[in-house]
mmCIF file of C-alpha atoms in Angstrom:
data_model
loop_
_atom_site.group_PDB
_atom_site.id
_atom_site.type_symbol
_atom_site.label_atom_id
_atom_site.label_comp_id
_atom_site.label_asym_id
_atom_site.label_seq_id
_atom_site.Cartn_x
_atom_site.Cartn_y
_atom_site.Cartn_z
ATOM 1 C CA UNK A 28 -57.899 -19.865 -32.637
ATOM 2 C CA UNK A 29 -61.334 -21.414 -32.974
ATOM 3 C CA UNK A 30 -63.941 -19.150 -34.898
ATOM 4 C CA UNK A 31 -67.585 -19.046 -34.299
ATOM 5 C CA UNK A 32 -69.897 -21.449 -35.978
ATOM 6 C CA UNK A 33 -72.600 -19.398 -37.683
ATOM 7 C CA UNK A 34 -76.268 -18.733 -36.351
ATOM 8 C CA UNK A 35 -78.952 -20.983 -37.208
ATOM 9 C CA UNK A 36 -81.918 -19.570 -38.936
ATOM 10 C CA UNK A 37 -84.258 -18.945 -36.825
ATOM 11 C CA UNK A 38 -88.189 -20.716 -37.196
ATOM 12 C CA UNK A 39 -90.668 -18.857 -39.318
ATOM 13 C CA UNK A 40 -92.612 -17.178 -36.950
ATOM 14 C CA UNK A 41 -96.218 -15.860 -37.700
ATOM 15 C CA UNK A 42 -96.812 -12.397 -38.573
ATOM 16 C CA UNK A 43 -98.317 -9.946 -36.048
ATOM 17 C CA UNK A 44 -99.124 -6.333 -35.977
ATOM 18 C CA UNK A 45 -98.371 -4.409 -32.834
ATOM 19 C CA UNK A 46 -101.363 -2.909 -31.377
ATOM 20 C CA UNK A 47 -102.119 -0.941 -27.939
ATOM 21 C CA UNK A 48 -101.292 -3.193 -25.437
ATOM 22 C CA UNK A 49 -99.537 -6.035 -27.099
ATOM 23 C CA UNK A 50 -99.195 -8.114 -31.041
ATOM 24 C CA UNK A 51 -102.117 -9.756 -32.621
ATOM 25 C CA UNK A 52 -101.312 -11.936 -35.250
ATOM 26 C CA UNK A 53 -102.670 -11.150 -38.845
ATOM 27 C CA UNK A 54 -105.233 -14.194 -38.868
ATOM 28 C CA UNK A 55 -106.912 -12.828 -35.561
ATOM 29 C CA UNK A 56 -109.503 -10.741 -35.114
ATOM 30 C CA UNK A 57 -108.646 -6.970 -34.630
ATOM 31 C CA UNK A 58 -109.116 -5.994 -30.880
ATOM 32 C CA UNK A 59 -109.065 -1.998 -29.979
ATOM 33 C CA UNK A 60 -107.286 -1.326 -32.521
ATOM 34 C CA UNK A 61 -105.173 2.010 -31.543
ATOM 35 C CA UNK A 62 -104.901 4.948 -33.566
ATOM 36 C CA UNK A 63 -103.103 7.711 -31.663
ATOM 37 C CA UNK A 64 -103.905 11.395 -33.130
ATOM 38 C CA UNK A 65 -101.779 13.899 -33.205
ATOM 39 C CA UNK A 66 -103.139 15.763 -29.904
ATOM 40 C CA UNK A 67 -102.878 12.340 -27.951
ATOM 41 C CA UNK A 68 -98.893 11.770 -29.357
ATOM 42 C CA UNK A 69 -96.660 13.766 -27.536
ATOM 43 C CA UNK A 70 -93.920 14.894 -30.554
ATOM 44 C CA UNK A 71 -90.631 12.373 -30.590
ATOM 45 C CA UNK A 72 -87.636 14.604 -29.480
ATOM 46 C CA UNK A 73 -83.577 13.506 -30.530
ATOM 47 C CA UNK A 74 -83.159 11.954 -33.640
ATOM 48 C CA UNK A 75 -83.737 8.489 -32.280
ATOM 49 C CA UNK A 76 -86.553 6.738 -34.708
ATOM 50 C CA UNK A 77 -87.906 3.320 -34.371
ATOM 51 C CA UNK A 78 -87.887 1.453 -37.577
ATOM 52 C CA UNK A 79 -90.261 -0.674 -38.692
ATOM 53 C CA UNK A 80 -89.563 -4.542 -38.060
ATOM 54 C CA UNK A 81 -89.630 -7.491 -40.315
ATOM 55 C CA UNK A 82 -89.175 -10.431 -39.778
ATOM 56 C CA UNK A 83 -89.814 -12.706 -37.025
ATOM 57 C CA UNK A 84 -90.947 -11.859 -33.907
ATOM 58 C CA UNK A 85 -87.512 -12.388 -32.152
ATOM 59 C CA UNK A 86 -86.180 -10.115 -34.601
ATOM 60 C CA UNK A 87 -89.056 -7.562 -33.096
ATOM 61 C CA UNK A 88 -88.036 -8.259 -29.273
ATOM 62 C CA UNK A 89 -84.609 -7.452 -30.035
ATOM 63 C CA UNK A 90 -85.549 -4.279 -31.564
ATOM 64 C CA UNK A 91 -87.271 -3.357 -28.307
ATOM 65 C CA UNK A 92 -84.811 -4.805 -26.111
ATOM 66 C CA UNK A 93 -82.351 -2.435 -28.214
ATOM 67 C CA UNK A 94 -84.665 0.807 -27.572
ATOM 68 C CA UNK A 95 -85.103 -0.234 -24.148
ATOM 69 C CA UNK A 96 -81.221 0.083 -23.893
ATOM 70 C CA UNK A 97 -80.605 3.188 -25.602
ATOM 71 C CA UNK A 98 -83.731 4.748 -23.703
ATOM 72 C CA UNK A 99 -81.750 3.876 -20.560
ATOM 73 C CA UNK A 100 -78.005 4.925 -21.385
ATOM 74 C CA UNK A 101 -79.763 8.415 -22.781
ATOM 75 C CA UNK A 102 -81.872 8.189 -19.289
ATOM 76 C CA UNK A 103 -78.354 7.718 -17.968
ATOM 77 C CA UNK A 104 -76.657 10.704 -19.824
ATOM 78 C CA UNK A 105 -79.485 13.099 -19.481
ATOM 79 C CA UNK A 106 -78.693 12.276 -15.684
ATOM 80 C CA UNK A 107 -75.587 12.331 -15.385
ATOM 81 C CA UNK A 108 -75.820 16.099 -17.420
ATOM 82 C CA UNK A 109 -78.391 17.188 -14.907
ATOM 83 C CA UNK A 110 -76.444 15.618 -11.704
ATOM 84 C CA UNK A 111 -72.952 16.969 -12.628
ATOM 85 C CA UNK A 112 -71.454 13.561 -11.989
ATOM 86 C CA UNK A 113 -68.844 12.257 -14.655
ATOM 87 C CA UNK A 114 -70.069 9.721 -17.308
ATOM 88 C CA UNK A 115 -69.733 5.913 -16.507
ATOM 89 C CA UNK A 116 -67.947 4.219 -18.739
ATOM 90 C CA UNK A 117 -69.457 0.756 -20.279
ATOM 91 C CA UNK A 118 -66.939 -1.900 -22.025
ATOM 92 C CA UNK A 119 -69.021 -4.568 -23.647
ATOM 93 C CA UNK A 120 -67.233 -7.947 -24.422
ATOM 94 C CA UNK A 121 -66.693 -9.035 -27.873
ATOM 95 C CA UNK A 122 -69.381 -12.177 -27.891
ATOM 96 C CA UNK A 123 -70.161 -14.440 -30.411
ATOM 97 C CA UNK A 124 -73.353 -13.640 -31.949
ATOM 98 C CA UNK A 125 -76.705 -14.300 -30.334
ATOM 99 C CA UNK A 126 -78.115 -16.831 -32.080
ATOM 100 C CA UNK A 127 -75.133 -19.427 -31.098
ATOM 101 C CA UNK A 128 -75.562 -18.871 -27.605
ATOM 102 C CA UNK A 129 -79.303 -19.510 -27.682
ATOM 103 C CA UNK A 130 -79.125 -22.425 -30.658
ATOM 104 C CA UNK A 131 -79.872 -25.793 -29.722
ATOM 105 C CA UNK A 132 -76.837 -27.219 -30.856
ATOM 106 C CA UNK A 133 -75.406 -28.373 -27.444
ATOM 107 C CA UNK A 134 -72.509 -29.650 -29.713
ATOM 108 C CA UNK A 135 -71.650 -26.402 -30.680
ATOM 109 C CA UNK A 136 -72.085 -24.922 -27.515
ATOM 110 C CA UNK A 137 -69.666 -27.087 -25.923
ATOM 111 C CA UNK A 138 -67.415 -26.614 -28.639
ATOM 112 C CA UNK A 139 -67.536 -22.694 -27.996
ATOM 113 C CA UNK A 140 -67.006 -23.155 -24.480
ATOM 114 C CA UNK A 141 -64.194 -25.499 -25.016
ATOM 115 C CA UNK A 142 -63.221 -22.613 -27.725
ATOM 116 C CA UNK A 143 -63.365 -20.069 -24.425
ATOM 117 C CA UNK A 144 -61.527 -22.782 -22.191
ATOM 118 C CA UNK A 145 -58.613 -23.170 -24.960
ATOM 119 C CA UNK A 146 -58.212 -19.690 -25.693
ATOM 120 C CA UNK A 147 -57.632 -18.891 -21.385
ATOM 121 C CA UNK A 148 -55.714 -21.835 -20.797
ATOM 122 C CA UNK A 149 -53.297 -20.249 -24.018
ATOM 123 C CA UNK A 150 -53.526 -16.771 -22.861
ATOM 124 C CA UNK A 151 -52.464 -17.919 -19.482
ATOM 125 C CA UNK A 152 -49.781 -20.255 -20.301
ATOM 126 C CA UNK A 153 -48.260 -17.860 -22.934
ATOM 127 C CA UNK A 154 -48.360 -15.159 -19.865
ATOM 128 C CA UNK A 155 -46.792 -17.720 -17.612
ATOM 129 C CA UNK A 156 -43.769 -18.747 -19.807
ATOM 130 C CA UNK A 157 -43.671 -15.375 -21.019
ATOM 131 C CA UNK A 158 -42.633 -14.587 -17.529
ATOM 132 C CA UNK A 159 -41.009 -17.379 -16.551
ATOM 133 C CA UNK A 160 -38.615 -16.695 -19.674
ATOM 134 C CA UNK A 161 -38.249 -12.803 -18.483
ATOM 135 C CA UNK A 162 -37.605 -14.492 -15.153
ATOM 136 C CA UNK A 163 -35.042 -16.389 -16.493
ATOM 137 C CA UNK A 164 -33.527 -13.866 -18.805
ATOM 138 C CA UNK A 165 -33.371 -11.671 -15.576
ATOM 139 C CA UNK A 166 -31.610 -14.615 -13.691
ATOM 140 C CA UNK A 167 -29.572 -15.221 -16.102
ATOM 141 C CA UNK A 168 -28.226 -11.172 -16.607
ATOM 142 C CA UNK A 169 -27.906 -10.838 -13.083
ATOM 143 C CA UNK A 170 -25.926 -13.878 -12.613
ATOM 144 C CA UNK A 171 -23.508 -13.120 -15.544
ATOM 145 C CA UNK A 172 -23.212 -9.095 -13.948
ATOM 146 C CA UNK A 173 -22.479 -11.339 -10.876
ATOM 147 C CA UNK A 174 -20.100 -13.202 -12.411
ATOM 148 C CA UNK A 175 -18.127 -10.451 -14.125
ATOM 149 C CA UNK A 176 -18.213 -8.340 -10.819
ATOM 150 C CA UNK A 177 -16.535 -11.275 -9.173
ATOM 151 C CA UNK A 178 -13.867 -11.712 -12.092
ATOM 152 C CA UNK A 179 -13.225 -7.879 -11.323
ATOM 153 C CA UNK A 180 -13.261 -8.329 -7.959
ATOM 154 C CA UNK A 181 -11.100 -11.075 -8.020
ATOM 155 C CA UNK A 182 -8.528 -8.841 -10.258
ATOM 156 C CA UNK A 183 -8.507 -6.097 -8.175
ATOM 157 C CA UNK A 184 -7.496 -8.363 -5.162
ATOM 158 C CA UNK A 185 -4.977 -9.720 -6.882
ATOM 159 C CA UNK A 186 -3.401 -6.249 -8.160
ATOM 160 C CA UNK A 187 -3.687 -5.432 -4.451
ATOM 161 C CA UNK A 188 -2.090 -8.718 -3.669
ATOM 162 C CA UNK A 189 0.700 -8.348 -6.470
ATOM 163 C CA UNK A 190 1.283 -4.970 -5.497
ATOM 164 C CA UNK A 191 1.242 -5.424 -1.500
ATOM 165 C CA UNK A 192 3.816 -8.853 -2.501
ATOM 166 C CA UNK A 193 5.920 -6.652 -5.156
ATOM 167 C CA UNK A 194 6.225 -4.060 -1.849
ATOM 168 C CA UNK A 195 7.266 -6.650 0.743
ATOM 169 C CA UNK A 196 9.910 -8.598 -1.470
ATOM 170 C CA UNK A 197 11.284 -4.638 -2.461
ATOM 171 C CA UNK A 198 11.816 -4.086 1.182
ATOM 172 C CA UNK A 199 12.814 -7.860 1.970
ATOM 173 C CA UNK A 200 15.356 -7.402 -0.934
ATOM 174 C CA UNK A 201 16.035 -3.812 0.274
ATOM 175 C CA UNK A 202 16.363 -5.031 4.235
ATOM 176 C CA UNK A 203 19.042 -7.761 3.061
ATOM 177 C CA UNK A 204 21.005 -5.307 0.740
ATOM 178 C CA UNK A 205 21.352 -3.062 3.804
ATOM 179 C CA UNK A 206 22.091 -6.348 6.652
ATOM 180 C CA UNK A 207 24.547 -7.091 3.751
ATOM 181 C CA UNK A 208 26.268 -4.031 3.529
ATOM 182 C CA UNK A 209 26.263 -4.211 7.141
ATOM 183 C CA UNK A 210 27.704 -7.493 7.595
ATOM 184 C CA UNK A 211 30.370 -6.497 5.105
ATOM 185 C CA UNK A 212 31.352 -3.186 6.435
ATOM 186 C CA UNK A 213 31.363 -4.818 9.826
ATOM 187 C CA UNK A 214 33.868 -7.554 8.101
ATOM 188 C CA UNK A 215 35.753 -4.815 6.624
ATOM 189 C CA UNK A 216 35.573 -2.941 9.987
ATOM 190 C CA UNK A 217 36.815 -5.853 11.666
ATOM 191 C CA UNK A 218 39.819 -7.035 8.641
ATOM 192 C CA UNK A 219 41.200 -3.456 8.856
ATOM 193 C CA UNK A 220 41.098 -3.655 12.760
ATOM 194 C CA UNK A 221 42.360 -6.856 12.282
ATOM 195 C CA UNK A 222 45.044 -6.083 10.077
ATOM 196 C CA UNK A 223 46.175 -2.868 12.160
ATOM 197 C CA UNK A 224 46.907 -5.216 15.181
ATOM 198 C CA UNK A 225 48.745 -7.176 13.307
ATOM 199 C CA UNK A 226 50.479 -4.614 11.882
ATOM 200 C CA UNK A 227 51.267 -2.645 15.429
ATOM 201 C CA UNK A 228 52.271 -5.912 16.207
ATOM 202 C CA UNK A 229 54.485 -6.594 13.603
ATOM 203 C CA UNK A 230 55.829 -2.796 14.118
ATOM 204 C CA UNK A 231 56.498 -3.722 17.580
ATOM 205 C CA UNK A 232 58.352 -6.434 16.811
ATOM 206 C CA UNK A 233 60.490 -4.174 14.357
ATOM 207 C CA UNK A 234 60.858 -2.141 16.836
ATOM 208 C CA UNK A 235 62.665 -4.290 19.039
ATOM 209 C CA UNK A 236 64.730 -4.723 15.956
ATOM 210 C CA UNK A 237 65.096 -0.886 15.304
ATOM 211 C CA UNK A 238 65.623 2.407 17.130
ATOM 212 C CA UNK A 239 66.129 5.979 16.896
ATOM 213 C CA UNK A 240 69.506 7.126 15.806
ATOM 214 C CA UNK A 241 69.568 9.709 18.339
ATOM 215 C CA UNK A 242 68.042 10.852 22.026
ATOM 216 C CA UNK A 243 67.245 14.193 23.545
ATOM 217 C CA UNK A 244 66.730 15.829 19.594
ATOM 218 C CA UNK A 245 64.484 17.834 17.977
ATOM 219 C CA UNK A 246 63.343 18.185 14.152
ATOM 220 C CA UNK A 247 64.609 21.019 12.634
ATOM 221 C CA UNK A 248 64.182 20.304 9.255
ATOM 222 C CA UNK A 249 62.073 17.514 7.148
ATOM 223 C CA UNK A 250 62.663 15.851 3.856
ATOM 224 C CA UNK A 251 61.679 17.838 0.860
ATOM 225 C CA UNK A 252 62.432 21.409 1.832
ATOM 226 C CA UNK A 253 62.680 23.930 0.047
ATOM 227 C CA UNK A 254 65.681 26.849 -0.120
ATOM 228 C CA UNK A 255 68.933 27.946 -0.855
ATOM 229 C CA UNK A 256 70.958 26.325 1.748
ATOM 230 C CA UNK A 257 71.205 23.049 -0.153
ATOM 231 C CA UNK A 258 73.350 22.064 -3.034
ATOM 232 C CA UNK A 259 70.137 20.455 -4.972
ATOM 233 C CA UNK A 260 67.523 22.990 -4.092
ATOM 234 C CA UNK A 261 65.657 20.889 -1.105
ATOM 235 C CA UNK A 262 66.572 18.950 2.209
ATOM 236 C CA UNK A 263 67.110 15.549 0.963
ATOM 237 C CA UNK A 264 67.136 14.182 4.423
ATOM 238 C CA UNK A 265 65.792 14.506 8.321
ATOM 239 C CA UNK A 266 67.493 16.674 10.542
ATOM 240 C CA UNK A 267 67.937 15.425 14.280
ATOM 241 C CA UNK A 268 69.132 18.413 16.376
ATOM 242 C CA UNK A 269 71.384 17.698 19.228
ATOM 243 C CA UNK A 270 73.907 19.348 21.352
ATOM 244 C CA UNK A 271 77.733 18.135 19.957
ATOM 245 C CA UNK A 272 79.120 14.939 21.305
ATOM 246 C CA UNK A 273 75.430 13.361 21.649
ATOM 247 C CA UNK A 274 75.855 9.654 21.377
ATOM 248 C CA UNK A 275 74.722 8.700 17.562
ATOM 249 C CA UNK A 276 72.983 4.463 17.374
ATOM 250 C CA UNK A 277 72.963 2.290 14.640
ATOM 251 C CA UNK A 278 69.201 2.026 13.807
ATOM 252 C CA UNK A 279 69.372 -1.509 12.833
ATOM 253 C CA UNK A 280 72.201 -4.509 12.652
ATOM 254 C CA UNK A 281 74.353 -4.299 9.206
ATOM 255 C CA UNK A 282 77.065 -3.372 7.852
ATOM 256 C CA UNK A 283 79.187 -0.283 7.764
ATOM 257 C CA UNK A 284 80.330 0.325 3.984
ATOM 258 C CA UNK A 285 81.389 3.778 4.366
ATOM 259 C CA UNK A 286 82.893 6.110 7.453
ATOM 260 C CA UNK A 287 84.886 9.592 6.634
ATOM 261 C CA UNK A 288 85.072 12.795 5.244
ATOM 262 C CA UNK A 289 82.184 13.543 2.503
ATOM 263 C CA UNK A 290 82.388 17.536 1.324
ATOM 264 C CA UNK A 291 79.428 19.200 2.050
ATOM 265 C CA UNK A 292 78.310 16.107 4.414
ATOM 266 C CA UNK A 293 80.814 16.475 6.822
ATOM 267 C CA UNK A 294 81.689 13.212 8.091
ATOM 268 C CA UNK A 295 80.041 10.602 6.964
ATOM 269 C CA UNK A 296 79.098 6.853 7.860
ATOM 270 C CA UNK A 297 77.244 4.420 5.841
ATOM 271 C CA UNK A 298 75.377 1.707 7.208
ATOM 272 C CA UNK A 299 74.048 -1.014 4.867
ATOM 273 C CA UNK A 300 71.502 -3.179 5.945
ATOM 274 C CA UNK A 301 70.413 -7.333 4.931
ATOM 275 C CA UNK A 302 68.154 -5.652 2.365
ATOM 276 C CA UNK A 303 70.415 -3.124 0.339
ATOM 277 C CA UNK A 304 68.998 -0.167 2.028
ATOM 278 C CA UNK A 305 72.148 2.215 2.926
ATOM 279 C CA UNK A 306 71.368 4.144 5.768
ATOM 280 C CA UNK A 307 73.698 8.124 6.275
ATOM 281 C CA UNK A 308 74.631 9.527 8.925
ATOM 282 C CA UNK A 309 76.127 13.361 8.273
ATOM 283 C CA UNK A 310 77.769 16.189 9.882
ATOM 284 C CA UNK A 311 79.108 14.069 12.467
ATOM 285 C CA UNK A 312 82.296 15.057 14.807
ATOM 286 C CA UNK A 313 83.712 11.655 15.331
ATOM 287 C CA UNK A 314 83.378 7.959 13.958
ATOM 288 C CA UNK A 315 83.475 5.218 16.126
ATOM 289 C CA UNK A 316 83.086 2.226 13.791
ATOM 290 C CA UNK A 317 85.079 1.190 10.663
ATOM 291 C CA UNK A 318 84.354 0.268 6.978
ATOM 292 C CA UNK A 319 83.168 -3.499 7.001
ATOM 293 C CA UNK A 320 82.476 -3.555 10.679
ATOM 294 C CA UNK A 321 79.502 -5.583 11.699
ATOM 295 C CA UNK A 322 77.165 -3.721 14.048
ATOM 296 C CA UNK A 323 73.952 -4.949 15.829
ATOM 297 C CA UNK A 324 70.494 -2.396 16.785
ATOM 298 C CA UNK A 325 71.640 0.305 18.916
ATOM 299 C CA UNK A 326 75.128 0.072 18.800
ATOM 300 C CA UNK A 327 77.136 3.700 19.124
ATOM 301 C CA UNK A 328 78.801 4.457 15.532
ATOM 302 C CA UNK A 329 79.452 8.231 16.302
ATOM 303 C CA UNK A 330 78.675 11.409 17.648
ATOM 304 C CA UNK A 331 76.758 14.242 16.925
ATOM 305 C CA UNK A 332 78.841 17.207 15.321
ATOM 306 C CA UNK A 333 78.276 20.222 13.015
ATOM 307 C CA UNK A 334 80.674 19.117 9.985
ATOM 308 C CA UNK A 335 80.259 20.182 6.419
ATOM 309 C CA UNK A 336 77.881 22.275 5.466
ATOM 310 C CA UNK A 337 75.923 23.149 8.467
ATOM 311 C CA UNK A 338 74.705 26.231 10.588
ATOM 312 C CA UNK A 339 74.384 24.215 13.890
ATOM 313 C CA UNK A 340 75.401 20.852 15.543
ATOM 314 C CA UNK A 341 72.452 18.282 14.385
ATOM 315 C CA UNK A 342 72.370 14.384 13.013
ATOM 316 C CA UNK A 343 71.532 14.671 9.080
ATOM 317 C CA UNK A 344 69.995 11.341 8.040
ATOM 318 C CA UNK A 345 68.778 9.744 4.750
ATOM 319 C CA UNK A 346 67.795 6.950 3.024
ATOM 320 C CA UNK A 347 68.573 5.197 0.317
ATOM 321 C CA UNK A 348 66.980 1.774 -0.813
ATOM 322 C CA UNK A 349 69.167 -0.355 -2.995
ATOM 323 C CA UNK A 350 71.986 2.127 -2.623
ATOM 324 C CA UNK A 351 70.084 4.701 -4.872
ATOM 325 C CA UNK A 352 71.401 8.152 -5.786
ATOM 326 C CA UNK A 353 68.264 9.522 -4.818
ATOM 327 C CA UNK A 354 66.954 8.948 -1.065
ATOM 328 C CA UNK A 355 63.333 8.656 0.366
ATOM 329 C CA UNK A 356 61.652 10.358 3.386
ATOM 330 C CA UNK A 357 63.315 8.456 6.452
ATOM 331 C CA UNK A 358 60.215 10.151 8.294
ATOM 332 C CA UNK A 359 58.002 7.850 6.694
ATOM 333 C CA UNK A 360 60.508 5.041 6.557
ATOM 334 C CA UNK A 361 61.095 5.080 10.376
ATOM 335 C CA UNK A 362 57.573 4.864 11.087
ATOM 336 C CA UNK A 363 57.214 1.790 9.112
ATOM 337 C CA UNK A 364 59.689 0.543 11.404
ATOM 338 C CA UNK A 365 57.642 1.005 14.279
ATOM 339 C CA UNK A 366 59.804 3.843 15.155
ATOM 340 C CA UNK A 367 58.175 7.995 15.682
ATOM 341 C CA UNK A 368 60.750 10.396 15.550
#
């Protein structure tokens, strides 16, 4: 920043002597010369005191020019005290000193006033980038809050996104386990109906192949049972009961293999079938077929009696498969004949 050039020194000036009404300089004549008395000067109040001035005479017009000032800011305070109106305030700018401004140098006035032209111009273009740097500090914080906002933004809606996608292929993958399940219980539904037609059929078609042993019966006893009126502790067979001399059928074509007395069975006759499976048929009164006589379904091979070890006239049937000692339920076995006792 440019400092001030200093003051010239002023030109000698000659010497005067204030006197009533004005300065006569020392070479002059005296004029009226005034000599105030102490009843004619009224007594100086404050502490405000006028030195006495040497120098030139500019020196002595800026001494008055300075009284003439504080005479009129005390005028101004003494008012203001007796008007009750708050003091005024007075800034005074920080000048160069006087003598530059009034100097003859035109050089250096320019120079000052260039000085006064640099230093705004500076002051103004520091303010400016000062704020066009807060400006663009501003811009640029706002535009990176703007820009993280959007990145959250953007996360959230795809969170929402994932978790709205996540949902729908859960319930997608849900809805096709279920229409899966569906579709194979509905299979399964349909195989097992499936296979029961098929196997009524094929029951049908036994049972053109098989019948009862018997007509006009009813079951008096099942395999299984318990008590004392058996040999081995349970009914080992299925009891058909019939009045005597009811006509007795060969369930299915084979073989007879056995037909007489058997103890406790009364008589007895054994028919074997294609696959092994020896079919009895106890407590009989008569035999109608012989040993190694082939016989076809529903052909009469006896008649209901009450043989053996009985309490009433009934057809006692069992079954053995293979020929086995031990028999099976010939409930259960005539029903996977087709046949329902």
């Amino acid at each position: 920043m440019a400092s001030n050039p200093p003051a010239p020194e002023a030109p000698p000036v000659p010497r005067s002597t204030l006197v009533y009404g004005g300065y006569q300089a020392d070479d002059e004549a005296p004029v009226g010369e005034w000599n105030p008395t102490a009843d004619s000067l009224a007594p100086v109040r404050g502490r405000h005191r006028v030195a006495k001035q040497r120098g030139g005479g500019f020196a002595r017009s800026s001494t008055v020019l300075g009284v003439g000032v504080i005479a009129a800011v005390s005028a101004g305070g003494m008012a203001s005290a007796n008007t009750g109106k708050p003091p005024v305030s007075i800034s005074m700018p920080d000048l160069p000193n006087v003598g530059s401004l009034i100097s003859d140098d035109s050089g250096s006035a320019a120079a000052d006033t260039s000085a006064f032209s640099s230093v705004g111009a500076t002051t103004a273009d520091t303010a400016k980038g000062t704020s066009d740097a807060g400006e663009a500090l501003r811009s640029r914080i706002l535009a990176q809050a703007e820009t993280q906002q959007n990145q959250i933004d953007t996360k959230a809606a795809k969170a929402v996104a994932d978790a709205a996608q996540k949902e729908a292929d859960e319930a997608a993958a849900k809805a096709e386990k279920d229409a899966q399940e569906k579709a194979a219980a509905a299979k399964k539904k349909a195989e097992q109906a499936a296979a029961e037609k098929a196997e009524a059929a094929r029951l049908a078609e036994l049972a053109k192949q098989y019948t009862l042993p018997t007509s006009s019966y009813t079951i008096t006893s099942t395999f299984g049972q318990a008590g004392s009126l058996w040999s081995s502790g349970y009914h080992t067979g299925l009891d058909f009961a019939a009045p005597t001399g009811t006509l007795i059928k060969a369930i299915h074509s084979g073989t007879i293999t056995e037909a007489g007395w058997a103890g406790s069975y009364g008589y007895r006759t054994i028919l074997t079938l294609d696959d092994g499976t020896e079919l009895w048929f106890c407590h009989q009164s008569s035999i109608s077929v012989s040993v190694g006589q082939k016989v076809g379904t529903g052909d009469v091979i006896g008649r209901v009696g009450a043989t053996g070890n009985v309490t009433g006239a009934h057809l006692h049937l069992e079954v053995h498969p293979g020929g086995a000692a031990d028999g099976i339920d010939p409930m259960a076995w005539l029903r996977g004949k087709g046949l329902t006792p």
